[in-house]
Amino acid sequence: MLRRWSAAVAAGLLAAVAMTACGGDGGDGAGGGTDDGKITLGFSQVGAESGWRTANTKSIQDSAKQAGIDLKFSDAQQKQENQIKAIRSFIQQKVDIIAFSPVVESGWDTVLKEAKDAGIPVILTDRAVDSTDTTLYKTFIGSDFVEEGKKAGDWLVNQYTTTTDPVNIVELQGTTGSAPANDRKKGFGDVIATDPKFKIIASQTGEFTRAKGKEVMEAFLKANPDIDVLYAHNDDMGLGAIEAIEGAGKKPGTDIKIITVDAVHDGMQALADGKINFIVECSPLLGPQLMDLVQKVHAGETVEPRVITKETTFTQEQAKAVLPERQY
Ligand code: GYE
């Protein structure tokens, strides 16, 4: 009799401990996909569209492993509907925390509300959402894309201080509606608007991929014989465009100056080789900081609502110097 009673107390105690272990889930005990004491993180990735994304995925997977976090990883193949499905499935599986990199900025309120109602905290990584209700997520870690666009514009303005001739620019935009495409366009546009000689003569999406960057650049070259500068929202589109420029018998980096964003290995190599002229860095190594935030949010600690990644820029000379030590 006594033995049965103590067994029941022990079971009760264990249940209480298990509940505390899932703390930070809104207090209703809904969180916790597994009962092995590990934090379960559901992560919905944008896709595998670029070198940046590949490095970002690796950083997240490696650092989850290192932090002892149980990662449920899902690839949305650049489609918002797939991300919404993944988030709903994470909610159903009662993960402890959901993190995701929103492919586009708009249209997240409903699913974020569902996560909130289920008591599962959400962390945004890399890209922002335009939801006005900021209680729908705990924090947003990633780069300042407007700033990146400004850095690209500043470099260009400094290259053309001694001329008043028109500077014809073509722009390869990232995924339509995505935060980096919107913001990199804006930051760059704001800076070059200070001098009317800078003209964006064509601007179209290259969907952040090499193949599309090449295809759109080929069309730009056919329609515009006088291109001075290409501004590509990422290295991959710039690398695709280099193939198009060479195919048209022109010299990338000389006949057409090229500015890109990211600073992934292949981009840095092209910069060192003189085919790109300037790269604004955007770090994909968000994993360690993300896992740190996951642990804090899970422990119920308050975290900064916005964590901005530290970044720099590279000229051709700087690329040659740092290339051997780049991690991605
Ligand atoms: O610049 C691009 C990728 O969201 C910062 O997405 C990221 C961007 C990155 O496809 O290469």
mmCIF file of C-alpha atoms and ligand atoms in Angstrom:
data_model
loop_
_atom_site.group_PDB
_atom_site.id
_atom_site.type_symbol
_atom_site.label_atom_id
_atom_site.label_comp_id
_atom_site.label_asym_id
_atom_site.label_seq_id
_atom_site.Cartn_x
_atom_site.Cartn_y
_atom_site.Cartn_z
ATOM 1 C CA MET A 1 0.000 0.000 0.000
ATOM 2 C CA LEU A 2 2.695 2.417 1.094
ATOM 3 C CA ARG A 3 4.795 1.406 -1.852
ATOM 4 C CA ARG A 4 1.968 2.084 -4.291
ATOM 5 C CA TRP A 5 1.405 5.518 -2.708
ATOM 6 C CA SER A 6 5.045 6.575 -3.068
ATOM 7 C CA ALA A 7 5.066 5.369 -6.660
ATOM 8 C CA ALA A 8 2.089 7.631 -7.364
ATOM 9 C CA VAL A 9 3.797 10.622 -5.698
ATOM 10 C CA ALA A 10 6.972 9.950 -7.652
ATOM 11 C CA ALA A 11 4.980 9.812 -10.903
ATOM 12 C CA GLY A 12 3.300 13.103 -10.006
ATOM 13 C CA LEU A 13 6.647 14.703 -9.260
ATOM 14 C CA LEU A 14 8.057 13.486 -12.562
ATOM 15 C CA ALA A 15 5.095 14.964 -14.412
ATOM 16 C CA ALA A 16 5.652 18.308 -12.664
ATOM 17 C CA VAL A 17 9.346 18.276 -13.612
ATOM 18 C CA ALA A 18 8.438 17.470 -17.210
ATOM 19 C CA MET A 19 6.031 20.430 -17.281
ATOM 20 C CA THR A 20 8.720 22.808 -15.982
ATOM 21 C CA ALA A 21 11.158 21.480 -18.541
ATOM 22 C CA CYS A 22 8.760 22.667 -21.233
ATOM 23 C CA GLY A 23 8.650 26.160 -19.693
ATOM 24 C CA GLY A 24 8.386 29.133 -22.006
ATOM 25 C CA ASP A 25 5.620 27.510 -23.977
ATOM 26 C CA GLY A 26 3.016 29.943 -22.773
ATOM 27 C CA GLY A 27 2.356 28.012 -19.577
ATOM 28 C CA ASP A 28 -0.235 25.629 -20.934
ATOM 29 C CA GLY A 29 2.195 22.736 -21.279
ATOM 30 C CA ALA A 30 1.506 22.513 -25.026
ATOM 31 C CA GLY A 31 5.178 22.701 -26.030
ATOM 32 C CA GLY A 32 7.606 19.815 -26.180
ATOM 33 C CA GLY A 33 7.619 17.492 -29.166
ATOM 34 C CA THR A 34 9.612 14.881 -27.266
ATOM 35 C CA ASP A 35 10.040 14.083 -23.589
ATOM 36 C CA ASP A 36 13.804 13.535 -23.690
ATOM 37 C CA GLY A 37 14.450 16.876 -22.003
ATOM 38 C CA LYS A 38 15.787 18.402 -25.227
ATOM 39 C CA ILE A 39 14.330 21.551 -26.730
ATOM 40 C CA THR A 40 12.513 20.796 -29.979
ATOM 41 C CA LEU A 41 12.896 23.517 -32.609
ATOM 42 C CA GLY A 42 10.825 23.533 -35.787
ATOM 43 C CA PHE A 43 12.651 25.486 -38.484
ATOM 44 C CA SER A 44 11.135 26.411 -41.838
ATOM 45 C CA GLN A 45 13.827 27.390 -44.331
ATOM 46 C CA VAL A 46 13.170 29.439 -47.500
ATOM 47 C CA GLY A 47 14.764 26.950 -49.891
ATOM 48 C CA ALA A 48 18.154 26.255 -51.465
ATOM 49 C CA GLU A 49 18.229 29.104 -53.959
ATOM 50 C CA SER A 50 21.747 30.443 -53.363
ATOM 51 C CA GLY A 51 25.193 29.884 -51.879
ATOM 52 C CA TRP A 52 24.089 32.105 -48.997
ATOM 53 C CA ARG A 53 21.146 29.811 -48.255
ATOM 54 C CA THR A 54 23.294 26.672 -48.342
ATOM 55 C CA ALA A 55 25.709 28.218 -45.830
ATOM 56 C CA ASN A 56 22.807 29.402 -43.679
ATOM 57 C CA THR A 57 21.213 25.940 -43.574
ATOM 58 C CA LYS A 58 24.522 24.343 -42.607
ATOM 59 C CA SER A 59 25.071 26.924 -39.877
ATOM 60 C CA ILE A 60 21.619 26.233 -38.413
ATOM 61 C CA GLN A 61 21.959 22.438 -38.574
ATOM 62 C CA ASP A 62 25.486 22.413 -37.129
ATOM 63 C CA SER A 63 24.736 24.782 -34.285
ATOM 64 C CA ALA A 64 21.505 22.980 -33.317
ATOM 65 C CA LYS A 65 23.510 19.777 -33.007
ATOM 66 C CA GLN A 66 26.179 21.520 -30.987
ATOM 67 C CA ALA A 67 23.624 23.084 -28.637
ATOM 68 C CA GLY A 68 21.854 19.730 -28.141
ATOM 69 C CA ILE A 69 18.657 21.070 -29.694
ATOM 70 C CA ASP A 70 16.375 18.648 -31.495
ATOM 71 C CA LEU A 71 15.889 20.286 -34.930
ATOM 72 C CA LYS A 72 12.951 19.587 -37.205
ATOM 73 C CA PHE A 73 14.039 21.136 -40.505
ATOM 74 C CA SER A 74 11.760 21.844 -43.442
ATOM 75 C CA ASP A 75 12.640 23.315 -46.878
ATOM 76 C CA ALA A 76 9.876 25.442 -48.482
ATOM 77 C CA GLN A 77 11.379 25.637 -51.977
ATOM 78 C CA GLN A 78 10.794 29.417 -52.099
ATOM 79 C CA LYS A 79 7.011 28.993 -51.645
ATOM 80 C CA GLN A 80 5.063 30.745 -48.893
ATOM 81 C CA GLU A 81 2.296 28.107 -48.938
ATOM 82 C CA ASN A 82 4.900 25.438 -48.090
ATOM 83 C CA GLN A 83 6.171 27.511 -45.172
ATOM 84 C CA ILE A 84 2.659 27.978 -43.822
ATOM 85 C CA LYS A 85 2.096 24.212 -44.086
ATOM 86 C CA ALA A 86 5.375 23.515 -42.271
ATOM 87 C CA ILE A 87 4.522 25.927 -39.463
ATOM 88 C CA ARG A 88 1.070 24.349 -39.053
ATOM 89 C CA SER A 89 2.679 20.927 -38.884
ATOM 90 C CA PHE A 90 5.127 22.158 -36.210
ATOM 91 C CA ILE A 91 2.169 23.456 -34.206
ATOM 92 C CA GLN A 92 0.462 20.065 -34.512
ATOM 93 C CA GLN A 93 3.623 18.286 -33.412
ATOM 94 C CA LYS A 94 3.752 20.603 -30.372
ATOM 95 C CA VAL A 95 7.370 21.664 -30.876
ATOM 96 C CA ASP A 96 8.785 23.944 -28.170
ATOM 97 C CA ILE A 97 9.795 26.781 -30.487
ATOM 98 C CA ILE A 98 9.261 27.658 -34.133
ATOM 99 C CA ALA A 99 11.832 29.646 -36.115
ATOM 100 C CA PHE A 100 11.568 30.551 -39.769
ATOM 101 C CA SER A 101 12.998 32.716 -42.496
ATOM 102 C CA PRO A 102 9.911 34.186 -44.202
ATOM 103 C CA VAL A 103 10.214 33.959 -47.989
ATOM 104 C CA VAL A 104 8.109 37.124 -48.473
ATOM 105 C CA GLU A 105 7.167 39.899 -46.033
ATOM 106 C CA SER A 106 3.350 39.832 -46.183
ATOM 107 C CA GLY A 107 0.640 37.355 -45.296
ATOM 108 C CA TRP A 108 1.829 35.807 -42.028
ATOM 109 C CA ASP A 109 -0.644 37.123 -39.436
ATOM 110 C CA THR A 110 -3.046 34.152 -39.459
ATOM 111 C CA VAL A 111 -0.474 31.405 -39.037
ATOM 112 C CA LEU A 112 1.530 33.419 -36.502
ATOM 113 C CA LYS A 113 -1.666 33.877 -34.494
ATOM 114 C CA GLU A 114 -2.218 30.119 -34.595
ATOM 115 C CA ALA A 115 1.250 29.554 -33.124
ATOM 116 C CA LYS A 116 0.638 32.172 -30.460
ATOM 117 C CA ASP A 117 -2.716 30.622 -29.522
ATOM 118 C CA ALA A 118 -0.973 27.238 -29.212
ATOM 119 C CA GLY A 119 1.512 28.850 -26.818
ATOM 120 C CA ILE A 120 4.505 28.214 -29.103
ATOM 121 C CA PRO A 121 6.952 31.123 -29.326
ATOM 122 C CA VAL A 122 8.175 32.143 -32.784
ATOM 123 C CA ILE A 123 11.587 33.563 -33.729
ATOM 124 C CA LEU A 124 12.130 35.222 -37.109
ATOM 125 C CA THR A 125 15.524 34.687 -38.691
ATOM 126 C CA ASP A 126 17.143 36.384 -41.678
ATOM 127 C CA ARG A 127 14.014 38.000 -43.199
ATOM 128 C CA ALA A 128 11.316 40.196 -41.684
ATOM 129 C CA VAL A 129 7.511 40.076 -41.823
ATOM 130 C CA ASP A 130 5.330 43.182 -42.170
ATOM 131 C CA SER A 131 2.874 42.194 -39.399
ATOM 132 C CA THR A 132 1.979 45.239 -37.324
ATOM 133 C CA ASP A 133 1.299 43.064 -34.266
ATOM 134 C CA THR A 134 4.820 42.521 -32.981
ATOM 135 C CA THR A 135 3.581 40.259 -30.162
ATOM 136 C CA LEU A 136 3.235 37.550 -32.833
ATOM 137 C CA TYR A 137 6.975 36.805 -32.559
ATOM 138 C CA LYS A 138 9.589 37.070 -29.827
ATOM 139 C CA THR A 139 12.518 38.448 -31.755
ATOM 140 C CA PHE A 140 13.965 38.931 -35.215
ATOM 141 C CA ILE A 141 17.605 38.127 -35.896
ATOM 142 C CA GLY A 142 19.160 39.116 -39.212
ATOM 143 C CA SER A 143 20.847 41.789 -41.309
ATOM 144 C CA ASP A 144 19.807 45.361 -41.972
ATOM 145 C CA PHE A 145 19.062 45.069 -45.698
ATOM 146 C CA VAL A 146 18.378 48.788 -46.230
ATOM 147 C CA GLU A 147 21.838 49.483 -44.848
ATOM 148 C CA GLU A 148 23.312 46.914 -47.256
ATOM 149 C CA GLY A 149 21.662 48.683 -50.204
ATOM 150 C CA LYS A 150 23.010 52.009 -48.965
ATOM 151 C CA LYS A 151 26.555 50.638 -48.775
ATOM 152 C CA ALA A 152 26.242 49.479 -52.405
ATOM 153 C CA GLY A 153 24.975 52.942 -53.423
ATOM 154 C CA ASP A 154 27.701 54.770 -51.476
ATOM 155 C CA TRP A 155 30.430 52.822 -53.239
ATOM 156 C CA LEU A 156 28.924 53.608 -56.630
ATOM 157 C CA VAL A 157 28.543 57.320 -55.900
ATOM 158 C CA ASN A 158 32.220 57.434 -54.850
ATOM 159 C CA GLN A 159 33.310 55.780 -58.106
ATOM 160 C CA TYR A 160 31.741 58.484 -60.247
ATOM 161 C CA THR A 161 32.603 61.734 -58.466
ATOM 162 C CA THR A 162 34.621 63.177 -61.366
ATOM 163 C CA THR A 163 32.012 62.807 -64.139
ATOM 164 C CA THR A 164 28.651 64.381 -64.922
ATOM 165 C CA ASP A 165 27.887 61.901 -67.728
ATOM 166 C CA PRO A 166 24.888 59.636 -67.218
ATOM 167 C CA VAL A 167 25.590 56.335 -65.440
ATOM 168 C CA ASN A 168 23.274 53.611 -66.773
ATOM 169 C CA ILE A 169 22.460 51.015 -64.147
ATOM 170 C CA VAL A 170 20.618 47.700 -64.455
ATOM 171 C CA GLU A 171 19.314 46.006 -61.338
ATOM 172 C CA LEU A 172 18.716 42.311 -60.658
ATOM 173 C CA GLN A 173 16.255 42.149 -57.791
ATOM 174 C CA GLY A 174 15.870 39.275 -55.345
ATOM 175 C CA THR A 175 12.664 37.275 -54.853
ATOM 176 C CA THR A 176 9.675 39.566 -55.426
ATOM 177 C CA GLY A 177 8.107 40.659 -52.149
ATOM 178 C CA SER A 178 10.994 39.435 -49.994
ATOM 179 C CA ALA A 179 12.490 41.719 -47.354
ATOM 180 C CA PRO A 180 16.014 41.667 -48.852
ATOM 181 C CA ALA A 181 14.701 42.527 -52.347
ATOM 182 C CA ASN A 182 12.497 45.353 -51.046
ATOM 183 C CA ASP A 183 15.103 46.799 -48.713
ATOM 184 C CA ARG A 184 18.224 46.419 -50.860
ATOM 185 C CA LYS A 185 16.365 48.213 -53.659
ATOM 186 C CA LYS A 186 15.289 50.986 -51.328
ATOM 187 C CA GLY A 187 18.667 51.588 -49.641
ATOM 188 C CA PHE A 188 20.471 51.711 -52.993
ATOM 189 C CA GLY A 189 17.759 53.817 -54.654
ATOM 190 C CA ASP A 190 17.762 56.388 -51.841
ATOM 191 C CA VAL A 191 21.522 56.945 -52.126
ATOM 192 C CA ILE A 192 21.742 57.239 -55.913
ATOM 193 C CA ALA A 193 18.664 59.497 -56.035
ATOM 194 C CA THR A 194 20.886 62.271 -54.673
ATOM 195 C CA ASP A 195 22.412 62.691 -58.169
ATOM 196 C CA PRO A 196 20.245 62.565 -61.342
ATOM 197 C CA LYS A 197 23.129 61.268 -63.477
ATOM 198 C CA PHE A 198 22.502 57.814 -61.941
ATOM 199 C CA LYS A 199 19.740 56.141 -63.919
ATOM 200 C CA ILE A 200 18.256 52.696 -63.316
ATOM 201 C CA ILE A 201 17.426 51.832 -66.930
ATOM 202 C CA ALA A 202 16.117 48.300 -66.201
ATOM 203 C CA SER A 203 15.174 46.463 -63.023
ATOM 204 C CA GLN A 204 13.732 42.960 -62.783
ATOM 205 C CA THR A 205 13.708 39.973 -60.445
ATOM 206 C CA GLY A 206 16.299 37.239 -60.880
ATOM 207 C CA GLU A 207 14.778 35.318 -57.947
ATOM 208 C CA PHE A 208 18.140 35.174 -56.150
ATOM 209 C CA THR A 209 19.303 32.338 -58.441
ATOM 210 C CA ARG A 210 22.230 32.037 -60.835
ATOM 211 C CA ALA A 211 20.104 30.643 -63.696
ATOM 212 C CA LYS A 212 17.543 33.444 -63.551
ATOM 213 C CA GLY A 213 20.255 36.073 -63.087
ATOM 214 C CA LYS A 214 21.857 34.906 -66.318
ATOM 215 C CA GLU A 215 18.564 34.795 -68.211
ATOM 216 C CA VAL A 216 17.455 38.286 -67.164
ATOM 217 C CA MET A 217 20.903 39.790 -67.793
ATOM 218 C CA GLU A 218 20.855 38.358 -71.317
ATOM 219 C CA ALA A 219 17.563 40.181 -71.923
ATOM 220 C CA PHE A 220 18.962 43.400 -70.381
ATOM 221 C CA LEU A 221 21.992 43.228 -72.686
ATOM 222 C CA LYS A 222 19.850 42.723 -75.778
ATOM 223 C CA ALA A 223 17.583 45.657 -74.961
ATOM 224 C CA ASN A 224 20.258 48.087 -73.709
ATOM 225 C CA PRO A 225 23.543 48.561 -75.565
ATOM 226 C CA ASP A 226 24.849 51.069 -73.019
ATOM 227 C CA ILE A 227 24.983 49.414 -69.592
ATOM 228 C CA ASP A 228 27.633 50.880 -67.255
ATOM 229 C CA VAL A 229 26.755 49.169 -63.979
ATOM 230 C CA LEU A 230 24.990 46.058 -62.731
ATOM 231 C CA TYR A 231 23.623 46.035 -59.181
ATOM 232 C CA ALA A 232 22.598 42.474 -58.229
ATOM 233 C CA HIS A 233 20.838 41.829 -54.910
ATOM 234 C CA ASN A 234 22.992 38.721 -54.363
ATOM 235 C CA ASP A 235 26.221 37.094 -55.546
ATOM 236 C CA ASP A 236 24.504 34.202 -57.311
ATOM 237 C CA MET A 237 22.525 36.453 -59.669
ATOM 238 C CA GLY A 238 25.719 38.449 -60.273
ATOM 239 C CA LEU A 239 27.571 35.234 -61.123
ATOM 240 C CA GLY A 240 24.848 34.228 -63.588
ATOM 241 C CA ALA A 241 24.986 37.719 -65.107
ATOM 242 C CA ILE A 242 28.770 37.429 -65.546
ATOM 243 C CA GLU A 243 28.166 34.432 -67.839
ATOM 244 C CA ALA A 244 25.660 36.493 -69.840
ATOM 245 C CA ILE A 245 28.065 39.444 -70.117
ATOM 246 C CA GLU A 246 30.923 37.209 -71.253
ATOM 247 C CA GLY A 247 28.552 35.500 -73.687
ATOM 248 C CA ALA A 248 27.800 38.921 -75.187
ATOM 249 C CA GLY A 249 31.522 39.491 -75.737
ATOM 250 C CA LYS A 250 31.955 42.034 -72.925
ATOM 251 C CA LYS A 251 34.302 42.050 -69.939
ATOM 252 C CA PRO A 252 32.562 41.859 -66.556
ATOM 253 C CA GLY A 253 34.157 44.192 -64.009
ATOM 254 C CA THR A 254 35.636 46.380 -66.767
ATOM 255 C CA ASP A 255 33.041 47.063 -69.488
ATOM 256 C CA ILE A 256 30.267 46.708 -66.946
ATOM 257 C CA LYS A 257 30.955 47.365 -63.257
ATOM 258 C CA ILE A 258 29.284 44.883 -60.934
ATOM 259 C CA ILE A 259 28.111 45.330 -57.353
ATOM 260 C CA THR A 260 26.580 42.408 -55.439
ATOM 261 C CA VAL A 261 25.516 41.488 -51.902
ATOM 262 C CA ASP A 262 26.377 38.413 -49.716
ATOM 263 C CA ALA A 263 30.144 37.701 -50.058
ATOM 264 C CA VAL A 264 29.816 33.917 -50.383
ATOM 265 C CA HIS A 265 32.886 32.049 -51.591
ATOM 266 C CA ASP A 266 32.166 32.061 -55.354
ATOM 267 C CA GLY A 267 31.273 35.760 -55.233
ATOM 268 C CA MET A 268 34.482 36.591 -53.373
ATOM 269 C CA GLN A 269 36.473 34.554 -55.912
ATOM 270 C CA ALA A 270 34.932 36.536 -58.804
ATOM 271 C CA LEU A 271 35.705 39.754 -56.899
ATOM 272 C CA ALA A 272 39.329 38.695 -56.398
ATOM 273 C CA ASP A 273 39.482 37.768 -60.113
ATOM 274 C CA GLY A 274 38.324 41.266 -61.107
ATOM 275 C CA LYS A 275 34.933 40.194 -62.513
ATOM 276 C CA ILE A 276 32.959 41.808 -59.687
ATOM 277 C CA ASN A 277 33.937 45.262 -58.392
ATOM 278 C CA PHE A 278 32.386 45.487 -54.933
ATOM 279 C CA ILE A 279 30.515 43.180 -52.551
ATOM 280 C CA VAL A 280 28.451 44.126 -49.540
ATOM 281 C CA GLU A 281 28.670 41.361 -46.951
ATOM 282 C CA CYS A 282 25.565 39.647 -45.582
ATOM 283 C CA SER A 283 26.450 36.928 -43.100
ATOM 284 C CA PRO A 284 24.562 33.624 -43.329
ATOM 285 C CA LEU A 285 26.155 32.293 -40.124
ATOM 286 C CA LEU A 286 23.104 32.957 -37.969
ATOM 287 C CA GLY A 287 22.988 29.498 -36.361
ATOM 288 C CA PRO A 288 24.916 30.043 -33.090
ATOM 289 C CA GLN A 289 23.063 33.268 -32.224
ATOM 290 C CA LEU A 290 19.747 31.673 -33.160
ATOM 291 C CA MET A 291 20.325 28.688 -30.840
ATOM 292 C CA ASP A 292 21.268 31.071 -28.069
ATOM 293 C CA LEU A 293 17.984 32.943 -28.550
ATOM 294 C CA VAL A 294 16.047 29.651 -28.711
ATOM 295 C CA GLN A 295 17.485 28.612 -25.332
ATOM 296 C CA LYS A 296 16.740 31.980 -23.752
ATOM 297 C CA VAL A 297 13.186 32.174 -25.078
ATOM 298 C CA HIS A 298 12.572 28.601 -23.940
ATOM 299 C CA ALA A 299 13.855 29.467 -20.462
ATOM 300 C CA GLY A 300 11.373 32.347 -20.360
ATOM 301 C CA GLU A 301 14.104 35.016 -20.405
ATOM 302 C CA THR A 302 13.448 38.317 -22.143
ATOM 303 C CA VAL A 303 15.359 38.824 -25.363
ATOM 304 C CA GLU A 304 16.017 41.902 -27.501
ATOM 305 C CA PRO A 305 13.200 42.314 -30.054
ATOM 306 C CA ARG A 306 15.724 42.909 -32.853
ATOM 307 C CA VAL A 307 19.212 41.414 -33.183
ATOM 308 C CA ILE A 308 21.205 42.887 -36.084
ATOM 309 C CA THR A 309 24.060 40.946 -37.690
ATOM 310 C CA LYS A 310 27.431 42.700 -37.941
ATOM 311 C CA GLU A 311 28.729 43.016 -41.501
ATOM 312 C CA THR A 312 31.315 44.683 -43.689
ATOM 313 C CA THR A 313 32.072 45.332 -47.386
ATOM 314 C CA PHE A 314 34.838 44.100 -49.737
ATOM 315 C CA THR A 315 36.812 45.622 -52.587
ATOM 316 C CA GLN A 316 38.825 43.455 -55.016
ATOM 317 C CA GLU A 317 42.026 43.897 -52.981
ATOM 318 C CA GLN A 318 40.283 43.054 -49.718
ATOM 319 C CA ALA A 319 38.729 39.947 -51.296
ATOM 320 C CA LYS A 320 42.180 38.665 -52.290
ATOM 321 C CA ALA A 321 43.400 39.138 -48.738
ATOM 322 C CA VAL A 322 40.518 37.465 -46.877
ATOM 323 C CA LEU A 323 39.538 34.733 -49.343
ATOM 324 C CA PRO A 324 41.743 31.996 -47.824
ATOM 325 C CA GLU A 325 40.075 32.358 -44.414
ATOM 326 C CA ARG A 326 36.439 32.688 -45.460
ATOM 327 C CA GLN A 327 34.176 30.083 -43.862
ATOM 328 C CA TYR A 328 31.579 30.046 -46.616
HETATM 329 O O1 GYE B 1 21.132 37.539 -49.705
HETATM 330 C C1 GYE B 1 20.290 35.642 -50.855
HETATM 331 C C2 GYE B 1 19.379 34.574 -50.397
HETATM 332 O O2 GYE B 1 17.607 36.460 -47.215
HETATM 333 C C3 GYE B 1 19.696 37.475 -46.844
HETATM 334 O O3 GYE B 1 18.485 35.230 -49.525
HETATM 335 C C4 GYE B 1 18.942 36.404 -47.527
HETATM 336 C C5 GYE B 1 19.101 36.384 -49.041
HETATM 337 C C6 GYE B 1 20.518 36.321 -49.554
HETATM 338 O O4 GYE B 1 18.830 33.827 -51.358
HETATM 339 O O5 GYE B 1 21.447 35.121 -51.462
#
